[in-house]
């Protein structure tokens, strides 16, 4: 049995999960705001003409290549040379004059790769018969490529790229925002239900997945203009993805296969630390260790399906909510697995997260409504629980706190409260006479009047309790300001006098005897303070009775 208290576990979980969310957001912000050098001519204006370069030999190459093409002024008029490059540095010459250079460089920690990037090179310098030469070099002996060489109107090409990428990129942003909302919502109910852990973990997964798919889009680097830094965010969020998948499914299915889950989570975190360290020192790039993340992703998918199958077979916690979550999770992991196979087998496609994004859309559609409903339900439940708790601690006749509330205060003092307080015991005189002469309804009104005066006098500086039929206790924390208590006591006496003067028709006057004692809460001796205050109260009660008899 764990020696850590549930509240401490929840606090640890909330701290770790919040730290992960802040880390992912920081990584995204770092990628979006980091400067990038080595970009010349930002006329990225990528649409279709019947002019093209035979590009079959340039779709996947290593090291260094050079290609050239004759072009006339008529062919190039009002056109741009448009194409998409992937992980290559290159220069473009027209008649031996450098007109365009692309070698994006950022801080070492971001690595060197930039993924796919569109280009549109202005051809205004083309003469009657010019030669366009492109010299290119791949990054760190990796595979690079050129695709879709066209002579087109640059602005139209740009709008086509944006139009094709805008919807999936927007979906990714929505997914990330929803992830943040789920994290906040899950953490807000964490103290009352373990479902908050599932919701928060799902939100962290959605935030990371949204950031990864968003940075996989060609639009991210194009719009933000920092391709290497954006690709860095893409790498980091992918490295974390297996850990977050496993964390979510681990909580969802009742913490199955804990050793396997911890191994995958630990491996993902270790891979990230090693990758960032090696990249910062210039020893290797994220691309070099990408195969490790792919293996971890495969293991995460296998773990997820095994856990789901075991949950279904054992019918453990298979509520309607978990069935919905299971279907959604199967959709997203299947999409991610298909994209992983596409990437590893070299199946073409500019968007490396296409099927994963479709799975995420299904995931969000199914879970968005479901989890928002859960949050609303638990919020309503929490609100009702607070209201019920308030009713349970409130005296129904006077509206003051009741004996249960005072007992909980006593427990609080016994378990480590500090400081000083003043304990005031109060008792309403002559309640039996009022009940006997005017009835219990009048007696209740007598009690309610006493409660209003006690609360009006001491309520702003202390807590007022009705602990019996005609008995009240006031606890004033912070006895270091005696003037506040003395002022409240004067108000208390004046209010009683004002009430009696305002009701001369009552032959039984309102009288409230009281006694008080200062208590050091470090001593945890509430009973002693109450006993001393009670003695003083009965002494006052006797004096009041003797005074009336003498009169």
Coordinates of C-alpha atoms in Angstrom, one line a residue:
X1 CA 0.0 0.0 0.0
X2 CA 1.4 3.4 -1.0
X3 CA 2.5 5.6 1.8
X4 CA 1.7 8.8 -0.2
X5 CA -1.6 10.4 0.6
X6 CA -4.2 10.7 -2.3
X7 CA -4.1 14.5 -2.0
X8 CA -0.3 14.4 -2.3
X9 CA -0.5 12.1 -5.3
X10 CA -3.0 14.4 -7.0
X11 CA -0.7 17.4 -6.3
X12 CA 2.3 15.6 -7.8
X13 CA 0.3 14.5 -10.8
X14 CA -1.1 18.0 -11.4
X15 CA 2.5 19.5 -11.0
X16 CA 4.1 17.0 -13.5
X17 CA 1.3 17.3 -16.0
X18 CA 1.2 21.1 -15.8
X19 CA 5.0 21.1 -16.3
X20 CA 4.7 19.0 -19.4
X21 CA 2.0 21.3 -20.8
X22 CA 4.1 24.4 -20.1
X23 CA 7.2 22.6 -21.7
X24 CA 5.2 21.8 -24.9
X25 CA 3.9 25.4 -25.1
X26 CA 7.3 26.8 -24.5
X27 CA 8.8 24.6 -27.2
X28 CA 6.1 25.8 -29.6
X29 CA 6.7 29.4 -28.7
X30 CA 10.5 28.9 -29.1
X31 CA 10.0 27.5 -32.5
X32 CA 7.6 30.3 -33.6
X33 CA 9.7 33.2 -32.4
X34 CA 13.3 32.0 -33.1
X35 CA 15.1 33.8 -35.9
X36 CA 16.3 31.9 -39.0
X37 CA 19.2 32.9 -41.1
X38 CA 20.3 32.0 -44.6
X39 CA 16.9 32.7 -46.3
X40 CA 17.3 34.9 -49.4
X41 CA 14.4 36.3 -51.4
X42 CA 11.2 35.6 -49.4
X43 CA 9.0 35.6 -52.6
X44 CA 7.4 32.3 -51.7
X45 CA 4.6 32.5 -54.1
X46 CA 3.7 28.9 -55.2
X47 CA -0.2 26.8 -59.6
X48 CA 0.1 25.0 -63.5
X49 CA 1.6 25.5 -66.9
X50 CA 2.8 23.1 -69.5
X51 CA 6.5 24.0 -68.8
X52 CA 8.4 21.6 -66.5
X53 CA 11.7 20.1 -65.8
X54 CA 12.2 16.3 -66.0
X55 CA 12.5 15.8 -62.3
X56 CA 12.4 12.0 -61.8
X57 CA 16.1 11.8 -60.9
X58 CA 15.7 14.7 -58.3
X59 CA 12.8 13.2 -56.2
X60 CA 15.3 11.4 -53.9
X61 CA 19.0 12.0 -53.9
X62 CA 22.0 12.3 -51.7
X63 CA 25.0 14.5 -51.5
X64 CA 25.3 17.0 -54.4
X65 CA 23.4 17.6 -57.7
X66 CA 23.3 20.2 -60.4
X67 CA 20.5 20.6 -62.9
X68 CA 19.9 23.2 -65.6
X69 CA 17.3 24.2 -68.1
X70 CA 17.2 26.6 -71.1
X71 CA 14.3 29.1 -70.9
X72 CA 13.2 32.0 -73.1
X73 CA 11.9 35.4 -72.1
X74 CA 8.5 34.5 -73.5
X75 CA 8.3 31.4 -71.4
X76 CA 9.3 33.2 -68.3
X77 CA 7.2 36.4 -68.8
X78 CA 5.2 37.2 -65.6
X79 CA 6.1 33.7 -64.2
X80 CA 8.1 32.3 -61.3
X81 CA 10.0 29.1 -61.1
X82 CA 7.9 27.3 -58.5
X83 CA 8.8 24.0 -56.7
X84 CA 9.0 22.3 -53.3
X85 CA 12.3 21.4 -51.8
X86 CA 12.9 19.0 -48.9
X87 CA 15.9 19.1 -46.6
X88 CA 18.3 20.5 -49.2
X89 CA 20.4 23.6 -49.4
X90 CA 20.5 25.1 -52.9
X91 CA 21.5 28.0 -55.0
X92 CA 19.7 29.2 -58.2
X93 CA 21.7 30.9 -61.0
X94 CA 20.4 32.6 -64.1
X95 CA 23.2 33.0 -66.7
X96 CA 25.8 32.3 -64.0
X97 CA 24.4 35.1 -61.7
X98 CA 23.2 34.0 -58.3
X99 CA 19.5 35.1 -57.9
X100 CA 18.3 32.9 -55.1
X101 CA 19.9 31.0 -52.2
X102 CA 18.3 28.8 -49.6
X103 CA 20.3 27.6 -46.6
X104 CA 18.2 28.1 -43.4
X105 CA 20.2 28.1 -40.2
X106 CA 19.1 28.4 -36.6
X107 CA 20.6 27.6 -33.2
X108 CA 22.3 24.3 -32.8
X109 CA 19.6 23.0 -30.5
X110 CA 17.1 23.2 -33.3
X111 CA 19.1 20.8 -35.5
X112 CA 19.5 21.4 -39.3
X113 CA 16.6 19.8 -41.1
X114 CA 13.6 21.9 -42.2
X115 CA 11.3 19.4 -43.8
X116 CA 9.4 20.5 -46.9
X117 CA 9.3 24.1 -48.1
X118 CA 7.8 25.8 -51.1
X119 CA 9.7 28.3 -53.3
X120 CA 8.8 30.7 -56.1
X121 CA 11.7 32.4 -57.8
X122 CA 11.2 35.5 -59.8
X123 CA 12.4 35.1 -63.4
X124 CA 12.4 38.8 -64.4
X125 CA 16.2 38.6 -65.2
X126 CA 15.7 35.8 -67.8
X127 CA 16.9 36.9 -71.3
X128 CA 15.9 35.7 -74.8
X129 CA 17.8 32.4 -74.2
X130 CA 18.9 32.0 -70.6
X131 CA 20.1 29.0 -68.6
X132 CA 18.7 28.3 -65.2
X133 CA 21.1 26.3 -63.0
X134 CA 20.2 24.8 -59.6
X135 CA 23.0 23.4 -57.5
X136 CA 21.9 21.5 -54.4
X137 CA 23.4 19.7 -51.5
X138 CA 21.6 17.5 -49.0
X139 CA 21.9 18.0 -45.3
X140 CA 24.3 15.7 -43.5
X141 CA 24.3 13.1 -46.3
X142 CA 20.6 12.5 -45.8
X143 CA 18.1 12.1 -48.6
X144 CA 16.7 15.3 -50.1
X145 CA 14.3 16.0 -52.9
X146 CA 12.8 18.5 -55.3
X147 CA 9.1 18.2 -56.4
X148 CA 6.6 19.9 -58.7
X149 CA 8.8 22.1 -60.8
X150 CA 6.5 24.6 -62.6
X151 CA 6.6 27.9 -64.4
X152 CA 3.6 29.7 -62.9
X153 CA 2.1 32.8 -61.6
X154 CA 3.8 33.0 -58.1
X155 CA 0.8 34.6 -56.3
X156 CA -1.6 32.0 -57.5
X157 CA 0.8 29.2 -56.5
X158 CA 1.1 30.7 -53.0
X159 CA -2.7 30.9 -52.6
X160 CA -3.0 27.3 -53.8
X161 CA -0.5 26.1 -51.2
X162 CA -2.3 28.1 -48.5
X163 CA -5.7 26.9 -49.6
X164 CA -4.7 23.2 -49.6
X165 CA -3.0 23.5 -46.2
X166 CA -5.3 25.9 -44.3
X167 CA -8.0 23.5 -43.2
X168 CA -5.7 20.8 -41.8
X169 CA -3.5 23.4 -40.2
X170 CA -6.5 25.0 -38.7
X171 CA -7.7 21.7 -37.4
X172 CA -4.4 21.2 -35.7
X173 CA -4.6 24.5 -34.0
X174 CA -8.2 23.7 -32.8
X175 CA -7.0 20.4 -31.5
X176 CA -4.1 22.0 -29.5
X177 CA -6.5 24.7 -28.1
X178 CA -9.0 22.0 -27.1
X179 CA -6.1 20.1 -25.5
X180 CA -5.3 23.2 -23.3
X181 CA -9.0 23.4 -22.3
X182 CA -9.1 19.7 -21.4
X183 CA -6.0 20.1 -19.3
X184 CA -7.4 23.0 -17.4
X185 CA -10.8 21.3 -17.0
X186 CA -9.2 18.0 -15.9
X187 CA -7.0 19.7 -13.3
X188 CA -10.0 21.7 -12.0
X189 CA -11.9 18.5 -11.0
X190 CA -8.8 16.5 -10.0
X191 CA -9.4 17.0 -6.3
X192 CA -12.8 15.4 -6.5
X193 CA -12.5 12.6 -9.0
X194 CA -9.8 10.5 -10.7
X195 CA -11.6 11.1 -13.9
X196 CA -9.8 14.5 -13.9
X197 CA -6.5 12.6 -14.5
X198 CA -7.9 10.9 -17.6
X199 CA -9.3 14.2 -19.0
X200 CA -6.0 16.1 -18.2
X201 CA -3.9 13.4 -19.7
X202 CA -6.1 13.4 -22.8
X203 CA -5.7 17.1 -23.0
X204 CA -1.9 16.8 -22.8
X205 CA -2.0 14.2 -25.6
X206 CA -4.2 16.5 -27.7
X207 CA -2.0 19.5 -27.1
X208 CA 1.1 17.6 -28.2
X209 CA -0.6 15.9 -31.2
X210 CA -2.0 19.2 -32.3
X211 CA 1.4 20.9 -32.1
X212 CA 3.0 17.9 -34.0
X213 CA 0.4 17.8 -36.8
X214 CA 0.4 21.6 -37.1
X215 CA 4.2 21.7 -37.5
X216 CA 4.0 18.9 -40.0
X217 CA 2.0 21.1 -42.2
X218 CA 3.9 22.9 -45.0
X219 CA 1.9 26.0 -44.0
X220 CA 3.5 26.4 -40.6
X221 CA 7.0 27.0 -41.8
X222 CA 5.8 29.1 -44.8
X223 CA 3.7 31.5 -42.7
X224 CA 5.9 31.8 -39.7
X225 CA 9.1 31.8 -41.7
X226 CA 11.3 29.8 -39.4
X227 CA 11.4 26.3 -41.1
X228 CA 14.2 24.8 -39.0
X229 CA 12.7 25.9 -35.7
X230 CA 9.3 24.7 -36.8
X231 CA 10.8 21.3 -37.7
X232 CA 12.4 21.3 -34.3
X233 CA 9.0 21.6 -32.7
X234 CA 7.8 18.8 -35.0
X235 CA 10.6 16.5 -33.8
X236 CA 10.2 17.3 -30.0
X237 CA 6.4 16.8 -30.1
X238 CA 6.8 13.5 -32.0
X239 CA 9.4 12.3 -29.5
X240 CA 7.0 13.0 -26.6
X241 CA 4.0 11.5 -28.4
X242 CA 4.6 7.8 -27.4
X243 CA 4.9 8.8 -23.7
X244 CA 1.7 10.8 -23.7
X245 CA -0.2 8.1 -25.6
X246 CA 0.9 5.5 -23.0
X247 CA 0.1 7.8 -20.1
X248 CA -3.4 8.4 -21.4
X249 CA -4.2 4.8 -22.2
X250 CA -2.6 3.7 -18.8
X251 CA -5.1 5.9 -16.9
X252 CA -8.0 5.1 -19.2
X253 CA -7.8 1.3 -18.9
X254 CA -7.2 1.1 -15.2
X255 CA -3.4 1.3 -14.9
X256 CA -2.6 -2.0 -16.8
X257 CA 0.9 -3.3 -17.6
X258 CA 2.5 -0.6 -15.4
X259 CA 6.1 -1.7 -16.0
X260 CA 5.7 -1.6 -19.8
X261 CA 4.0 1.8 -19.6
X262 CA 6.7 3.2 -17.4
X263 CA 9.4 1.8 -19.7
X264 CA 7.9 3.5 -22.8
X265 CA 7.4 6.8 -20.9
X266 CA 10.9 6.7 -19.5
X267 CA 12.4 5.9 -22.9
X268 CA 10.6 8.8 -24.6
X269 CA 11.8 11.3 -22.0
X270 CA 15.3 9.9 -22.2
X271 CA 15.3 10.1 -26.0
X272 CA 14.3 13.7 -25.9
X273 CA 17.0 14.6 -23.4
X274 CA 19.7 12.8 -25.4
X275 CA 18.5 14.3 -28.7
X276 CA 18.5 17.8 -27.4
X277 CA 21.9 17.4 -25.7
X278 CA 23.6 15.9 -28.8
X279 CA 22.0 18.5 -31.1
X280 CA 23.1 21.4 -28.8
X281 CA 26.6 20.1 -28.9
X282 CA 26.6 19.7 -32.7
X283 CA 27.3 15.9 -32.4
X284 CA 24.1 14.7 -34.2
X285 CA 20.7 15.9 -35.3
X286 CA 17.2 14.9 -34.3
X287 CA 16.9 13.1 -37.6
X288 CA 19.7 10.7 -36.7
X289 CA 17.8 9.3 -33.8
X290 CA 14.3 9.5 -35.4
X291 CA 14.2 5.7 -35.8
X292 CA 14.1 5.4 -32.0
X293 CA 11.0 7.5 -31.7
X294 CA 9.4 5.4 -34.5
X295 CA 10.1 2.3 -32.5
X296 CA 8.7 3.9 -29.4
X297 CA 5.6 4.9 -31.3
X298 CA 5.1 1.3 -32.5
X299 CA 5.5 0.0 -29.0
X300 CA 3.0 2.6 -27.7
X301 CA 0.5 1.5 -30.3
X302 CA 1.0 -2.1 -29.4
X303 CA 0.7 -1.3 -25.7
X304 CA -2.5 0.7 -26.3
X305 CA -4.2 -2.1 -28.2
X306 CA -3.2 -4.8 -25.7
X307 CA -4.6 -2.7 -22.9
X308 CA -7.8 -2.0 -24.7
X309 CA -8.3 -5.7 -25.6
X310 CA -7.6 -6.8 -22.1
X311 CA -10.1 -4.1 -20.8
X312 CA -12.8 -5.3 -23.2
X313 CA -12.2 -9.0 -22.5
X314 CA -12.3 -8.4 -18.7
X315 CA -15.2 -5.9 -19.0
X316 CA -13.3 -3.7 -16.5
X317 CA -14.6 -0.2 -16.3
X318 CA -16.2 -0.5 -19.7
X319 CA -18.7 2.3 -19.3
X320 CA -20.3 4.1 -22.2
X321 CA -17.7 6.9 -21.8
X322 CA -14.8 4.5 -22.0
X323 CA -16.3 2.8 -25.1
X324 CA -16.4 6.2 -26.8
X325 CA -12.9 6.9 -25.7
X326 CA -11.7 3.5 -26.9
X327 CA -13.1 4.0 -30.4
X328 CA -11.7 7.5 -30.6
X329 CA -8.3 6.3 -29.5
X330 CA -8.3 3.4 -31.9
X331 CA -9.0 5.9 -34.7
X332 CA -6.2 8.2 -33.8
X333 CA -3.6 5.5 -33.2
X334 CA -4.5 3.8 -36.4
X335 CA -4.1 7.0 -38.4
X336 CA -0.7 7.6 -36.7
X337 CA 0.4 4.1 -37.5
X338 CA -0.5 4.4 -41.2
X339 CA 1.4 7.7 -41.4
X340 CA 4.4 6.1 -39.7
X341 CA 4.4 3.3 -42.2
X342 CA 4.1 5.8 -45.1
X343 CA 7.1 7.7 -43.8
X344 CA 9.3 4.6 -43.2
X345 CA 8.4 3.1 -46.6
X346 CA 8.8 6.3 -48.5
X347 CA 5.3 6.5 -49.8
X348 CA 5.0 10.1 -51.3
X349 CA 2.9 12.8 -49.7
X350 CA 3.8 16.3 -48.5
X351 CA 1.8 16.0 -45.3
X352 CA 3.4 13.3 -43.2
X353 CA 0.6 13.5 -40.6
X354 CA -2.4 13.2 -43.0
X355 CA -4.1 10.1 -41.7
X356 CA -3.1 10.9 -38.1
X357 CA -4.9 14.2 -38.5
X358 CA -8.0 12.4 -39.8
X359 CA -7.8 10.2 -36.7
X360 CA -7.4 13.2 -34.5
X361 CA -10.5 14.8 -36.1
X362 CA -12.5 11.6 -35.2
X363 CA -10.9 11.7 -31.8
X364 CA -11.9 15.3 -31.2
X365 CA -15.4 14.8 -32.5
X366 CA -16.1 11.8 -30.3
X367 CA -14.2 13.0 -27.2
X368 CA -14.8 16.7 -27.4
X369 CA -18.5 16.4 -26.7
X370 CA -18.0 13.5 -24.3
X371 CA -15.4 15.2 -22.2
X372 CA -17.1 18.5 -22.1
X373 CA -20.2 16.7 -20.9
X374 CA -18.0 15.0 -18.2
X375 CA -16.6 18.4 -17.2
X376 CA -20.1 19.9 -17.0
X377 CA -21.4 16.9 -15.1
X378 CA -18.6 17.0 -12.5
X379 CA -18.8 20.8 -12.2
X380 CA -22.5 20.4 -11.5
X381 CA -21.8 17.5 -9.2
X382 CA -19.2 19.6 -7.4
X383 CA -21.6 22.6 -7.2
X384 CA -24.3 20.4 -5.7
X385 CA -21.8 18.8 -3.3
X386 CA -20.6 22.2 -2.2
X387 CA -24.2 23.2 -1.7
X388 CA -25.0 20.0 0.2
X389 CA -21.9 20.5 2.3
X390 CA -23.0 24.0 3.1
X391 CA -26.4 22.9 4.1
X392 CA -24.9 20.1 6.3
X393 CA -22.9 22.7 8.1
X394 CA -25.6 25.4 8.5
X395 CA -28.2 25.7 11.2
X396 CA -31.6 25.6 9.6
X397 CA -33.2 28.0 12.0
X398 CA -30.6 30.8 12.3
X399 CA -28.4 30.4 9.2
X400 CA -25.3 30.3 11.4
X401 CA -22.8 27.5 11.3
X402 CA -24.0 24.4 13.3
X403 CA -22.5 22.0 15.7
X404 CA -21.0 19.8 12.9
X405 CA -19.1 22.8 11.6
X406 CA -17.8 23.6 15.0
X407 CA -16.7 20.0 15.5
X408 CA -14.7 20.2 12.3
X409 CA -13.1 23.4 13.5
X410 CA -12.1 21.6 16.7
X411 CA -10.5 18.9 14.6
X412 CA -8.6 21.5 12.6
X413 CA -7.2 22.9 15.8
X414 CA -6.2 19.5 17.0
X415 CA -4.4 18.6 13.8
X416 CA -2.0 21.6 13.7
X417 CA -3.7 25.0 13.6
X418 CA -1.4 27.8 14.8
X419 CA -1.9 31.3 16.3
X420 CA -4.2 32.6 18.9
X421 CA -7.9 33.1 19.0
X422 CA -10.7 34.2 21.4
X423 CA -13.4 31.7 22.3
X424 CA -16.8 33.2 23.2
X425 CA -19.5 31.2 24.9
X426 CA -23.0 32.7 24.7
X427 CA -26.4 31.6 26.1
X428 CA -29.8 33.1 25.7
X429 CA -31.6 33.7 29.0
X430 CA -35.2 33.0 29.7
X431 CA -35.9 30.9 26.6
X432 CA -38.1 28.4 28.6
X433 CA -40.2 31.3 29.9
X434 CA -40.8 32.6 26.4
X435 CA -41.7 29.1 25.2
X436 CA -44.1 28.5 28.1
X437 CA -45.8 31.9 27.9
X438 CA -45.9 32.6 24.1
X439 CA -45.3 29.3 22.5
X440 CA -42.4 27.6 20.7
X441 CA -42.8 29.8 17.6
X442 CA -42.1 32.9 19.6
X443 CA -39.2 31.0 21.2
X444 CA -37.8 30.3 17.7
X445 CA -38.1 34.0 16.9
X446 CA -36.3 34.8 20.2
X447 CA -33.4 32.5 19.1
X448 CA -33.3 34.0 15.6
X449 CA -33.1 37.5 17.0
X450 CA -30.3 36.5 19.3
X451 CA -28.5 34.9 16.3
X452 CA -28.8 38.0 14.1
X453 CA -27.4 40.2 16.9
X454 CA -24.5 37.8 17.5
X455 CA -23.7 37.5 13.8
X456 CA -24.0 41.3 13.3
X457 CA -21.6 41.9 16.1
X458 CA -19.0 39.3 15.7
X459 CA -19.5 37.9 12.2
X460 CA -17.1 40.2 10.5
X461 CA -14.2 39.3 12.8
X462 CA -15.0 35.6 13.6
X463 CA -17.1 32.5 13.0
X464 CA -20.4 32.2 14.7
X465 CA -21.9 28.8 15.6
X466 CA -25.2 27.7 17.1
X467 CA -24.2 24.6 19.1
X468 CA -27.5 23.9 21.0
X469 CA -31.0 25.2 21.6
X470 CA -30.0 28.5 23.1
X471 CA -26.3 28.1 23.1
X472 CA -23.8 29.8 20.7
X473 CA -20.1 29.9 20.3
X474 CA -18.0 32.6 18.5
X475 CA -14.4 31.9 17.5
X476 CA -12.3 35.0 16.7
X477 CA -9.0 34.1 15.1
X478 CA -6.1 36.4 15.6
X479 CA -6.4 37.6 19.1
X480 CA -3.5 40.0 18.6
X481 CA -6.1 42.8 18.0
X482 CA -8.1 43.1 21.3
X483 CA -9.6 46.4 20.2
X484 CA -11.5 44.6 17.4
X485 CA -13.1 42.2 19.9
X486 CA -13.8 45.0 22.4
X487 CA -15.5 47.1 19.6
X488 CA -17.6 44.0 18.5
X489 CA -18.6 43.4 22.2
X490 CA -19.8 47.0 22.5
X491 CA -21.8 46.7 19.3
X492 CA -23.3 43.4 20.7
X493 CA -24.4 45.1 24.0
X494 CA -25.9 48.1 22.1
X495 CA -27.8 46.0 19.7
X496 CA -29.4 44.0 22.6
X497 CA -30.4 47.3 24.3
X498 CA -31.7 48.8 21.0
X499 CA -33.8 45.7 20.4
X500 CA -35.4 45.7 23.9
X501 CA -36.1 49.5 23.6
X502 CA -37.7 49.0 20.3
X503 CA -40.1 46.3 21.7
X504 CA -41.4 47.5 25.0
X505 CA -44.4 45.3 24.6
X506 CA -42.4 42.2 25.4
X507 CA -42.3 41.7 29.1
X508 CA -39.6 39.1 28.8
X509 CA -36.6 41.0 27.5
X510 CA -33.8 39.6 25.4
X511 CA -30.8 38.7 27.5
X512 CA -27.6 37.0 26.3
X513 CA -25.0 36.0 28.8
X514 CA -21.5 35.5 27.5
X515 CA -18.0 34.6 28.6
X516 CA -14.7 34.6 26.7
X517 CA -11.2 33.2 26.9
X518 CA -8.1 33.6 24.9
X519 CA -6.7 30.4 23.5
X520 CA -3.3 29.5 22.0
X521 CA -4.1 27.1 19.2
X522 CA -0.6 25.5 19.3
X523 CA -1.7 23.9 22.6
X524 CA -4.6 22.3 20.8
X525 CA -6.7 22.6 24.0
X526 CA -10.1 23.8 22.7
X527 CA -12.0 22.0 25.5
X528 CA -10.1 23.9 28.2
X529 CA -10.8 27.2 26.5
X530 CA -14.4 26.4 26.2
X531 CA -14.7 25.3 29.8
X532 CA -13.1 28.6 31.0
X533 CA -15.3 30.7 28.7
X534 CA -18.3 28.7 29.9
X535 CA -17.5 29.3 33.5
X536 CA -17.3 33.1 32.9
X537 CA -20.6 32.9 31.0
X538 CA -22.4 31.2 33.8
X539 CA -20.9 33.8 36.2
X540 CA -22.4 36.5 34.1
X541 CA -25.7 34.6 33.9
X542 CA -25.8 34.5 37.7
X543 CA -25.1 38.2 38.0
X544 CA -27.8 39.0 35.6
X545 CA -30.3 36.9 37.5
X546 CA -29.2 38.4 40.9
X547 CA -29.5 41.9 39.4
X548 CA -33.1 41.2 38.3
X549 CA -34.0 39.7 41.6
X550 CA -32.6 42.7 43.5
X551 CA -34.5 45.0 41.2

